[in-house]
Coordinates of C-alpha atoms in Angstrom, one line a residue:
Chain O
X1 CA 156.4 21.7 -167.9
X2 CA 159.1 24.1 -167.4
X3 CA 160.9 27.4 -167.8
X4 CA 164.7 28.6 -168.0
X5 CA 166.1 31.8 -166.3
X6 CA 168.0 33.5 -168.2
X7 CA 168.7 36.2 -166.2
X8 CA 167.6 37.1 -163.1
X9 CA 167.1 39.8 -159.6
X10 CA 169.5 39.6 -156.6
X11 CA 167.5 37.0 -154.6
X12 CA 164.7 35.1 -156.3
X13 CA 163.5 32.5 -154.3
X14 CA 160.4 30.0 -154.7
X15 CA 157.8 30.5 -151.5
X16 CA 154.8 29.0 -150.9
X17 CA 152.2 29.5 -147.8
X18 CA 153.7 30.6 -144.3
X19 CA 155.0 27.4 -142.6
X20 CA 153.0 27.5 -139.6
X21 CA 153.3 25.6 -136.3
X22 CA 157.3 25.3 -135.5
X23 CA 158.0 28.8 -134.0
X24 CA 158.8 26.8 -130.7
X25 CA 161.9 25.3 -132.2
X26 CA 163.0 28.7 -133.8
X27 CA 161.4 28.0 -137.3
X28 CA 159.5 30.8 -138.2
X29 CA 156.5 31.0 -140.7
X30 CA 159.0 32.6 -143.6
X31 CA 156.7 32.4 -146.8
X32 CA 156.4 35.4 -149.7
X33 CA 157.2 39.4 -148.3
X34 CA 154.0 40.5 -150.7
X35 CA 151.7 37.9 -149.1
X36 CA 148.4 39.9 -150.9
X37 CA 150.4 39.4 -154.1
X38 CA 151.2 35.9 -153.5
X39 CA 148.4 34.7 -152.5
X40 CA 146.4 36.4 -155.5
X41 CA 149.0 35.3 -158.3
X42 CA 147.4 32.1 -157.1
X43 CA 144.2 32.3 -157.6
X44 CA 144.4 34.4 -160.7
X45 CA 146.2 30.9 -162.5
X46 CA 142.9 28.2 -160.6
X47 CA 145.9 27.3 -158.3
X48 CA 145.2 27.3 -154.1
X49 CA 146.6 29.7 -152.4
X50 CA 149.9 27.6 -150.7
X51 CA 151.0 26.3 -154.3
X52 CA 155.0 27.5 -154.9
X53 CA 154.8 31.1 -156.5
X54 CA 158.4 32.6 -158.0
X55 CA 159.5 35.6 -155.8
X56 CA 161.3 38.1 -158.1
X57 CA 163.7 41.5 -156.9
X58 CA 165.5 44.1 -158.4
X59 CA 166.7 44.1 -161.0
X60 CA 165.1 42.8 -164.5
X61 CA 164.7 39.4 -165.2
X62 CA 164.2 37.4 -167.9
X63 CA 163.0 33.8 -168.4
X64 CA 162.6 31.2 -171.3
X65 CA 159.0 29.7 -171.4
X66 CA 159.6 26.5 -173.1
X67 CA 156.2 25.1 -173.2
X68 CA 153.1 27.1 -173.3
X69 CA 151.9 27.8 -169.8
X70 CA 149.0 29.6 -168.1
X71 CA 150.9 32.3 -165.5
X72 CA 149.8 35.4 -164.2
X73 CA 152.3 38.1 -163.0
X74 CA 151.6 40.8 -159.6
X75 CA 153.2 42.1 -157.3
X76 CA 154.1 45.9 -157.6
X77 CA 157.9 47.9 -159.6
X78 CA 157.9 45.5 -162.7
X79 CA 156.9 46.2 -166.3
X80 CA 156.5 42.5 -167.6
X81 CA 156.5 42.0 -171.5
X82 CA 156.4 38.8 -173.3
X83 CA 158.6 39.0 -176.5
X84 CA 158.9 42.3 -175.7
X85 CA 154.9 42.8 -176.1
X86 CA 153.7 44.6 -172.9
X87 CA 151.3 42.8 -170.9
X88 CA 149.1 43.9 -167.7
X89 CA 150.8 42.4 -164.3
X90 CA 147.4 41.3 -162.0
X91 CA 145.6 39.1 -164.7
X92 CA 146.0 35.6 -166.0
X93 CA 147.6 35.0 -169.2
X94 CA 148.8 32.3 -172.0
X95 CA 152.6 32.6 -172.7
X96 CA 153.4 30.5 -175.9
X97 CA 155.8 28.1 -176.2
X98 CA 159.7 29.4 -176.2
X99 CA 158.8 32.8 -175.5
X100 CA 160.3 35.2 -173.8
X101 CA 159.2 36.8 -169.9
X102 CA 160.8 39.9 -169.2
X103 CA 159.9 41.7 -165.7
X104 CA 162.2 45.6 -166.1
X105 CA 162.1 47.3 -163.0
X106 CA 160.4 50.1 -162.8
X107 CA 161.0 51.4 -159.0
X108 CA 157.6 52.1 -157.8
X109 CA 157.6 49.0 -156.1
X110 CA 159.9 45.9 -155.4
X111 CA 158.8 42.8 -155.7
X112 CA 157.0 40.6 -158.3
X113 CA 155.4 37.2 -157.9
X114 CA 155.1 34.8 -161.1
X115 CA 152.7 31.7 -160.5
X116 CA 151.8 28.8 -162.8
X117 CA 148.6 26.5 -163.0
X118 CA 149.8 23.9 -161.1
X119 CA 152.4 25.5 -159.4
X120 CA 156.3 24.8 -159.6
X121 CA 158.1 22.1 -158.4
X122 CA 159.0 22.2 -155.5
X123 CA 160.3 20.6 -151.9
X124 CA 157.4 20.6 -149.2
X125 CA 159.1 21.3 -145.6
X126 CA 157.4 21.2 -143.1
X127 CA 154.1 21.6 -144.7
X128 CA 155.6 24.7 -146.7
X129 CA 156.7 25.1 -150.2
X130 CA 158.6 28.4 -148.9
X131 CA 162.5 28.3 -149.2
X132 CA 164.3 28.2 -145.4
X133 CA 167.6 29.7 -146.6
X134 CA 169.2 29.2 -143.1
X135 CA 168.7 25.1 -143.0
X136 CA 168.5 24.8 -147.0
X137 CA 165.0 23.3 -147.1
X138 CA 161.6 24.1 -148.8
X139 CA 161.4 25.8 -152.3
X140 CA 163.5 25.5 -155.3
X141 CA 166.9 22.1 -152.9
X142 CA 166.8 25.6 -150.2
X143 CA 168.7 28.2 -152.4
X144 CA 168.4 31.1 -154.1
X145 CA 167.8 30.6 -158.0
X146 CA 169.9 31.3 -159.9
X147 CA 171.1 32.4 -163.3
X148 CA 170.4 28.8 -165.9
X149 CA 168.0 27.2 -163.6
X150 CA 165.8 25.0 -165.0
X151 CA 162.4 24.8 -163.1
X152 CA 160.2 22.3 -163.5
X153 CA 155.8 23.0 -163.1
X154 CA 154.4 20.4 -161.1
X155 CA 152.1 19.4 -163.8
X156 CA 151.4 19.4 -167.6
X157 CA 149.6 22.6 -169.0
X158 CA 146.8 22.4 -170.8
X159 CA 147.1 26.2 -171.6
X160 CA 145.8 26.8 -175.4
X161 CA 147.2 29.5 -177.1
X162 CA 143.8 30.3 -178.3
X163 CA 142.8 31.1 -174.5
X164 CA 142.0 34.6 -173.8
X165 CA 141.5 36.1 -170.5
X166 CA 139.8 39.5 -170.6
X167 CA 139.4 39.7 -166.7
X168 CA 141.6 40.3 -164.1
X169 CA 142.5 41.9 -160.7
X170 CA 140.0 46.0 -160.6
X171 CA 142.6 48.4 -159.3
X172 CA 140.5 49.3 -156.8
X173 CA 141.0 46.3 -155.3
X174 CA 144.7 47.3 -155.7
X175 CA 144.6 50.5 -153.8
X176 CA 142.9 49.6 -150.8
X177 CA 145.9 47.6 -149.8
X178 CA 149.1 49.6 -151.2
X179 CA 147.9 53.3 -151.2
X180 CA 148.7 55.6 -149.8
X181 CA 151.8 54.5 -150.3
X182 CA 153.9 56.1 -147.9
X183 CA 151.5 55.5 -144.7
X184 CA 152.4 52.6 -142.9
X185 CA 150.1 51.9 -140.1
X186 CA 151.3 50.6 -137.1
X187 CA 149.8 49.6 -133.3
X188 CA 151.6 49.6 -129.8
X189 CA 153.5 46.7 -129.0
X190 CA 155.2 45.2 -125.3
X191 CA 158.0 48.2 -124.8
X192 CA 156.0 50.9 -126.4
X193 CA 156.0 52.5 -123.2
X194 CA 159.3 52.4 -122.4
X195 CA 160.3 54.6 -125.2
X196 CA 160.9 57.8 -124.0
X197 CA 158.4 61.0 -124.6
X198 CA 160.3 63.1 -127.3
X199 CA 161.1 59.4 -129.3
X200 CA 157.7 58.8 -128.7
X201 CA 156.7 62.3 -130.5
X202 CA 159.0 61.4 -133.5
X203 CA 158.2 58.5 -134.1
X204 CA 154.7 59.2 -134.7
X205 CA 155.9 62.2 -136.7
X206 CA 158.9 61.6 -138.4
X207 CA 159.6 60.8 -142.0
X208 CA 161.8 57.2 -141.7
X209 CA 163.8 56.3 -144.7
X210 CA 164.2 52.2 -145.7
X211 CA 168.1 51.8 -145.5
X212 CA 170.7 49.7 -147.8
X213 CA 171.0 47.1 -145.5
X214 CA 167.4 45.6 -145.3
X215 CA 166.7 42.4 -146.7
X216 CA 164.1 39.7 -146.4
X217 CA 164.7 39.3 -142.4
X218 CA 164.6 43.0 -141.7
X219 CA 163.8 46.4 -143.0
X220 CA 166.5 49.2 -141.3
X221 CA 165.0 52.2 -141.1
X222 CA 167.2 55.5 -141.2
X223 CA 165.9 58.5 -139.0
X224 CA 167.4 60.2 -136.1
X225 CA 168.1 57.9 -133.1
X226 CA 165.6 56.8 -130.6
X227 CA 165.9 57.0 -127.0
X228 CA 164.1 54.7 -124.3
X229 CA 163.2 56.5 -120.5
X230 CA 165.8 54.5 -119.6
X231 CA 168.0 51.6 -120.9
X232 CA 167.0 48.5 -120.0
X233 CA 168.7 44.3 -120.7
X234 CA 165.8 42.2 -121.7
X235 CA 165.9 38.2 -121.7
X236 CA 164.8 36.9 -125.2
X237 CA 160.9 36.7 -125.8
X238 CA 158.8 36.3 -129.0
X239 CA 159.4 38.8 -132.0
X240 CA 156.5 38.3 -135.3
X241 CA 156.6 39.9 -138.7
X242 CA 156.1 43.6 -138.3
X243 CA 157.8 44.0 -135.2
X244 CA 159.3 46.7 -135.2
X245 CA 162.8 46.8 -132.4
X246 CA 164.5 49.2 -131.3
X247 CA 168.1 48.4 -131.6
X248 CA 171.1 49.3 -129.3
X249 CA 172.4 52.1 -131.3
X250 CA 169.3 54.1 -131.6
X251 CA 167.9 52.6 -134.8
X252 CA 164.6 51.0 -136.2
X253 CA 164.1 47.6 -137.5
X254 CA 161.6 46.4 -138.8
X255 CA 161.4 42.2 -138.6
X256 CA 160.0 40.7 -142.2
X257 CA 159.4 37.3 -143.5
X258 CA 162.7 35.7 -142.8
X259 CA 162.7 37.1 -139.2
X260 CA 164.5 34.9 -136.4
X261 CA 161.0 33.6 -133.9
X262 CA 162.9 35.5 -131.1
X263 CA 165.0 38.5 -129.5
X264 CA 165.9 40.9 -127.2
X265 CA 165.8 44.3 -128.5
X266 CA 162.3 46.5 -127.1
X267 CA 159.7 45.9 -129.8
X268 CA 158.4 49.4 -129.2
X269 CA 155.5 48.9 -131.8
X270 CA 153.9 46.5 -134.6
X271 CA 153.2 47.0 -138.3
X272 CA 149.5 45.9 -138.7
X273 CA 149.3 42.7 -140.9
X274 CA 146.8 44.8 -143.6
X275 CA 149.9 46.8 -144.7
X276 CA 152.5 44.3 -144.5
X277 CA 152.2 43.8 -148.1
X278 CA 152.2 47.6 -149.0
X279 CA 155.3 47.6 -146.8
X280 CA 157.1 44.8 -148.6
X281 CA 156.8 46.9 -151.7
X282 CA 159.5 49.3 -150.3
X283 CA 162.5 49.6 -151.6
X284 CA 165.9 51.0 -150.1
X285 CA 165.7 55.0 -150.0
X286 CA 161.8 55.0 -150.0
X287 CA 160.3 56.8 -147.4
X288 CA 157.4 56.7 -145.4
X289 CA 155.6 57.6 -142.0
X290 CA 154.2 55.8 -139.5
X291 CA 150.3 56.3 -138.5
X292 CA 149.5 55.0 -135.2
X293 CA 145.5 53.4 -135.1
X294 CA 143.9 51.3 -132.2
X295 CA 144.5 47.3 -131.8
X296 CA 140.3 47.5 -132.7
X297 CA 141.1 48.6 -135.8
X298 CA 143.9 47.0 -136.9
X299 CA 142.0 43.4 -136.0
X300 CA 139.3 44.8 -138.4
X301 CA 141.6 45.7 -141.4
X302 CA 143.5 42.3 -140.9
X303 CA 139.6 40.3 -141.0
X304 CA 138.9 42.4 -144.0
X305 CA 141.6 41.9 -146.3
X306 CA 141.0 37.9 -145.2
X307 CA 137.4 38.8 -146.4
X308 CA 139.1 40.5 -149.4
X309 CA 141.3 37.8 -150.5
X310 CA 138.3 35.6 -150.0
X311 CA 136.5 37.0 -152.0
X312 CA 139.1 37.7 -154.9
X313 CA 140.0 33.7 -154.5
X314 CA 135.9 32.9 -154.9
X315 CA 135.1 34.9 -158.3
X316 CA 138.8 34.3 -159.4
X317 CA 137.5 30.8 -159.4
X318 CA 134.3 31.8 -160.9
X319 CA 135.1 33.1 -163.6
X320 CA 138.1 30.3 -164.6
X321 CA 135.5 28.1 -164.4
X322 CA 133.0 29.9 -167.3
Chain H
X1 CA 153.4 34.8 -108.7
X2 CA 150.2 35.3 -110.5
X3 CA 150.4 38.9 -109.3
X4 CA 152.9 39.3 -111.4
X5 CA 152.1 38.4 -114.7
X6 CA 151.3 41.0 -117.9
X7 CA 149.1 40.5 -120.9
X8 CA 149.9 42.5 -123.3
X9 CA 149.2 42.8 -127.5
X10 CA 152.5 41.5 -129.6
X11 CA 150.8 42.9 -132.4
X12 CA 146.9 41.6 -133.3
X13 CA 147.6 38.4 -134.1
X14 CA 149.5 37.5 -131.1
X15 CA 149.3 37.9 -127.1
X16 CA 152.7 37.8 -124.5
X17 CA 152.2 36.5 -121.6
X18 CA 155.0 37.6 -119.4
X19 CA 156.1 36.7 -116.0
X20 CA 158.7 39.4 -115.5
X21 CA 161.9 39.9 -117.1
X22 CA 164.1 37.0 -115.8
X23 CA 166.4 33.9 -115.5
X24 CA 164.6 31.9 -113.3
X25 CA 163.7 27.8 -113.7
X26 CA 160.2 27.8 -111.3
X27 CA 159.5 31.0 -113.3
X28 CA 160.4 28.9 -116.6
X29 CA 158.3 26.2 -115.8
X30 CA 155.4 28.2 -115.1
X31 CA 156.4 29.2 -119.5
X32 CA 156.4 25.5 -119.9
X33 CA 153.2 24.1 -118.3
X34 CA 150.9 26.9 -120.0
X35 CA 152.4 26.3 -123.3
X36 CA 151.5 22.7 -122.6
X37 CA 147.7 23.5 -121.2
X38 CA 146.9 26.0 -123.8
X39 CA 148.1 23.2 -126.7
X40 CA 145.8 20.7 -125.3
X41 CA 143.4 22.3 -124.8
X42 CA 143.2 25.3 -128.0
X43 CA 140.6 27.7 -128.5
X44 CA 139.4 28.5 -132.3
X45 CA 141.3 30.0 -133.8
X46 CA 144.5 29.3 -132.0
X47 CA 147.7 28.9 -133.8
X48 CA 151.0 28.2 -132.4
X49 CA 152.9 29.2 -128.9
X50 CA 156.1 30.3 -128.1
X51 CA 157.7 29.6 -124.9
X52 CA 160.9 31.9 -124.3
X53 CA 162.8 32.4 -120.4
X54 CA 160.1 34.0 -119.0
X55 CA 157.3 34.4 -121.3
X56 CA 154.8 32.9 -123.7
X57 CA 153.4 34.1 -126.3
X58 CA 149.9 32.8 -128.0
X59 CA 149.6 33.4 -131.8
X60 CA 146.2 33.4 -133.0
X61 CA 144.1 33.7 -136.5
X62 CA 141.6 37.1 -135.2
X63 CA 139.5 36.0 -138.0
X64 CA 138.7 32.6 -136.7
X65 CA 138.4 33.6 -133.0
X66 CA 135.8 36.6 -133.7
X67 CA 133.5 33.8 -136.2
X68 CA 133.8 30.8 -134.0
X69 CA 133.8 31.9 -130.6
X70 CA 130.8 34.2 -131.2
X71 CA 132.3 37.0 -129.2
X72 CA 131.0 40.5 -129.3
X73 CA 134.7 42.0 -128.2
X74 CA 137.6 41.9 -130.2
X75 CA 139.5 38.5 -130.8
X76 CA 142.5 40.0 -128.4
X77 CA 139.7 40.2 -125.2
X78 CA 138.7 36.8 -125.6
X79 CA 142.0 35.3 -126.4
X80 CA 143.3 37.7 -123.1
X81 CA 140.1 36.4 -121.0
X82 CA 141.3 32.8 -122.0
X83 CA 144.7 33.1 -121.2
X84 CA 143.4 34.2 -117.7
X85 CA 141.3 31.0 -117.1
X86 CA 144.0 28.9 -117.5
X87 CA 146.7 31.3 -115.3
X88 CA 144.3 30.1 -112.3
X89 CA 144.2 26.8 -113.1
X90 CA 148.4 27.0 -114.3
X91 CA 148.7 28.3 -110.6
X92 CA 148.5 24.7 -109.2
X93 CA 150.2 23.1 -111.5
X94 CA 153.3 22.6 -111.0
X95 CA 153.4 19.4 -112.4
X96 CA 155.3 18.9 -116.0
X97 CA 154.7 15.9 -117.4
X98 CA 157.0 16.2 -120.3
X99 CA 160.1 16.6 -119.3
X100 CA 162.5 14.2 -121.0
X101 CA 166.2 13.7 -120.1
X102 CA 168.2 13.8 -123.1
X103 CA 172.5 12.7 -123.0
X104 CA 174.7 14.5 -125.3
X105 CA 177.7 13.2 -126.3
X106 CA 180.6 16.0 -126.6
X107 CA 184.2 15.8 -128.5
X108 CA 185.4 18.6 -125.7
X109 CA 188.1 20.1 -128.0
X110 CA 186.3 23.7 -128.4
X111 CA 189.0 26.8 -129.9
X112 CA 187.8 28.6 -126.6
X113 CA 187.9 26.0 -123.8
X114 CA 191.9 26.6 -123.0
X115 CA 191.1 30.4 -123.0
X116 CA 187.9 28.9 -120.4
X117 CA 190.3 27.2 -118.7
X118 CA 193.0 30.4 -118.2
X119 CA 190.3 32.7 -117.2
X120 CA 189.3 30.5 -114.3
X121 CA 192.7 29.2 -113.2
X122 CA 191.2 25.3 -114.2
X123 CA 192.4 23.2 -116.4
X124 CA 190.4 21.6 -119.3
X125 CA 189.6 18.5 -117.6
X126 CA 188.3 20.6 -115.1
X127 CA 186.1 22.9 -117.3
X128 CA 184.8 19.8 -118.8
X129 CA 184.0 17.7 -115.7
X130 CA 182.2 20.7 -114.6
X131 CA 180.3 21.3 -117.8
X132 CA 179.0 17.4 -117.9
X133 CA 178.5 17.0 -114.0
X134 CA 175.3 19.8 -114.1
X135 CA 171.9 18.8 -115.9
X136 CA 170.5 22.0 -117.8
X137 CA 167.1 23.0 -118.1
X138 CA 166.1 23.9 -121.8
X139 CA 164.9 27.2 -121.1
X140 CA 164.2 28.5 -124.8
X141 CA 164.5 27.5 -128.8
X142 CA 165.5 30.3 -130.5
X143 CA 167.8 32.6 -132.4
X144 CA 168.2 29.6 -135.0
X145 CA 166.4 26.6 -135.9
X146 CA 166.5 24.5 -133.4
X147 CA 169.3 26.6 -131.0
X148 CA 168.0 25.6 -127.4
X149 CA 169.1 28.1 -124.9
X150 CA 170.1 26.0 -121.6
X151 CA 171.0 26.4 -118.0
X152 CA 172.5 27.2 -115.5
X153 CA 175.9 26.9 -115.9
X154 CA 178.1 26.5 -112.7
X155 CA 179.3 29.9 -111.4
X156 CA 182.8 28.1 -111.5
X157 CA 183.3 27.9 -115.7
X158 CA 180.9 30.8 -116.2
X159 CA 182.0 33.3 -119.2
X160 CA 180.4 36.1 -121.0
X161 CA 180.7 36.3 -124.5
X162 CA 183.3 37.0 -127.0
X163 CA 183.6 40.7 -127.8
X164 CA 183.9 40.3 -131.3
X165 CA 181.7 37.2 -132.2
X166 CA 183.0 34.4 -135.2
X167 CA 181.9 35.3 -138.5
X168 CA 181.1 31.4 -138.7
X169 CA 180.7 29.2 -135.8
X170 CA 180.4 25.0 -137.5
X171 CA 176.8 23.8 -136.8
X172 CA 177.2 20.8 -133.7
X173 CA 179.5 23.5 -131.7
X174 CA 178.5 23.8 -128.1
X175 CA 179.4 26.9 -126.7
X176 CA 178.7 29.1 -123.3
X177 CA 177.7 32.9 -122.8
X178 CA 177.3 34.0 -119.4
X179 CA 174.6 31.6 -117.6
X180 CA 174.1 29.8 -120.5
X181 CA 175.2 26.5 -122.6
X182 CA 173.9 25.8 -126.2
X183 CA 174.5 23.8 -129.3
X184 CA 174.7 25.1 -132.8
X185 CA 172.5 23.7 -135.0
X186 CA 173.9 25.5 -137.7
X187 CA 177.3 27.1 -139.1
X188 CA 176.3 30.9 -138.2
X189 CA 178.1 34.1 -137.0
X190 CA 178.0 33.7 -132.7
X191 CA 180.1 35.0 -129.9
X192 CA 179.4 32.6 -127.9
X193 CA 182.9 30.5 -126.5
X194 CA 183.2 27.4 -128.0
X195 CA 184.3 24.3 -125.6
X196 CA 183.3 21.7 -128.0
X197 CA 181.1 19.5 -130.5
X198 CA 178.2 17.2 -130.6
X199 CA 178.4 14.5 -133.4
X200 CA 174.5 14.8 -132.9
X201 CA 172.5 16.4 -135.4
X202 CA 170.2 18.6 -133.3
X203 CA 168.4 19.9 -135.9
X204 CA 167.7 17.8 -138.9
X205 CA 165.5 18.8 -141.9
X206 CA 165.0 15.6 -142.9
X207 CA 163.2 14.7 -139.7
X208 CA 159.5 15.6 -139.6
X209 CA 160.0 16.1 -135.6
X210 CA 163.3 17.9 -136.7
X211 CA 164.0 19.0 -133.8
X212 CA 165.8 17.0 -130.7
X213 CA 165.1 18.9 -128.0
X214 CA 162.0 21.0 -127.0
X215 CA 161.6 23.9 -124.1
X216 CA 161.5 21.9 -120.9
X217 CA 163.3 18.9 -121.5
X218 CA 166.5 18.3 -119.5
X219 CA 169.8 17.7 -121.2
X220 CA 172.7 15.7 -120.0
X221 CA 176.3 16.2 -121.2
X222 CA 178.3 13.5 -122.0
X223 CA 182.3 13.7 -122.9
X224 CA 183.8 10.5 -125.6
X225 CA 187.0 10.5 -127.4
X226 CA 187.8 11.4 -131.0
X227 CA 187.5 7.9 -132.0
X228 CA 183.6 7.8 -130.5
X229 CA 182.8 10.7 -132.2
X230 CA 184.3 9.8 -134.9
X231 CA 181.8 6.9 -135.4
X232 CA 178.9 8.5 -134.4
X233 CA 179.4 11.9 -136.9
X234 CA 176.1 12.8 -138.4
X235 CA 177.9 16.1 -139.9

């Protein structure tokens, strides 16, 4: 019925579905950084994809599970254990009452998602359980979860210690999403043609490093400065998660889940939707290259990802019934 | 005007219709009426629109667009041709029936009011009188949830933003920058010149329609005294 947070990472929040339909009043979609891991975490415990899931970020955390629950841990970058016995992520797990769930950082990923049957009890705001830290609404009282917090489940668990689940998400499915880890595909965006020719060449060949000042709003990248053909002052206009903006000092920022809805910096490219979960799992100091693909290919990749998720959802549902 | 329109992909789930790079009432009216037309007559797979000064973003789900509209090309091409059709009709429609006039009470006691007055060699009363005698258009909402970019300011009180932004501007602050005026809906870092504060919550998470203003609205600021401010204060 509840868990208690004994120790936790820097920025843990409850996330649900994306918040749709309010960009015109300045409220972005928000939600999970890695939407693939978040949705699959829900499917693995028999939930609909919009249920509230705990998003955990570096460093490690410890959770007291007070009652026997069916949970799953997805994402990347953590070794998971229950009462110090290692367990697999990306599968349904019954955790017995008064157990300690630990997530230890392993550093080849950045975010983990902990789901429970029925979802964590959350405030819904504008149709989503996702925490909006800016206006302090949704999720766990609109706030970052703090040490000592008690989070209830939405409904009583009927999980039993005797339940055993011997299935999970195949590694081949995960490879489709997360590999190769150091290559992020992108497409042209509104102001791509304003970038100078040398910067365009550099963009496609430079190894970029995620900077330490990155957060849920955006990943700042360090590289040699990029330039436009000539400086321009843009009036504010729409941006989206994955939009790559050129900042005045010549560095790039990739907008992430909690980005503002509009901006005035040149949008020189856009990370394809299918690679956003992979990008979300990169950490400060991680390096990667951009690979340009066509809009047509990006669209196909997005539809393939939607199909993949739908197949995972159905197969989890079937196995849960058997 | 339609000749100057460009339709470009922001990414694989949004197109941006751009009417140039300008702050102009006529252009913004076109943005607003186009937004309204699309929302009232959406295509299968449409998600939402984001109106801005001189552009309109149209968000869609490519998977739904492709499966529901029996298309042989990309979702982007389908939505582009849909937008072109809307543009043909919007060119003729100049009426925007959603225009509302909203009065916003303001106590003009902002920290920068005297600074703005000094800058223009006017009295603070004159600044207030000029700021309240213009009807402002809500050009767009962005930056923060509920932050309305309004204009255009009377040139007699225009002032550029602060060179060093404040680390925290209180919620409800009424401010000016360049030819624009706005209200901070939440406490936030900000570089605009603060001339007053409204007791009204212009963005209220407790309401099902949290945002008081919409793009295309007309706003009239009304000066109030401290007593009235205190009795109306929602913060």
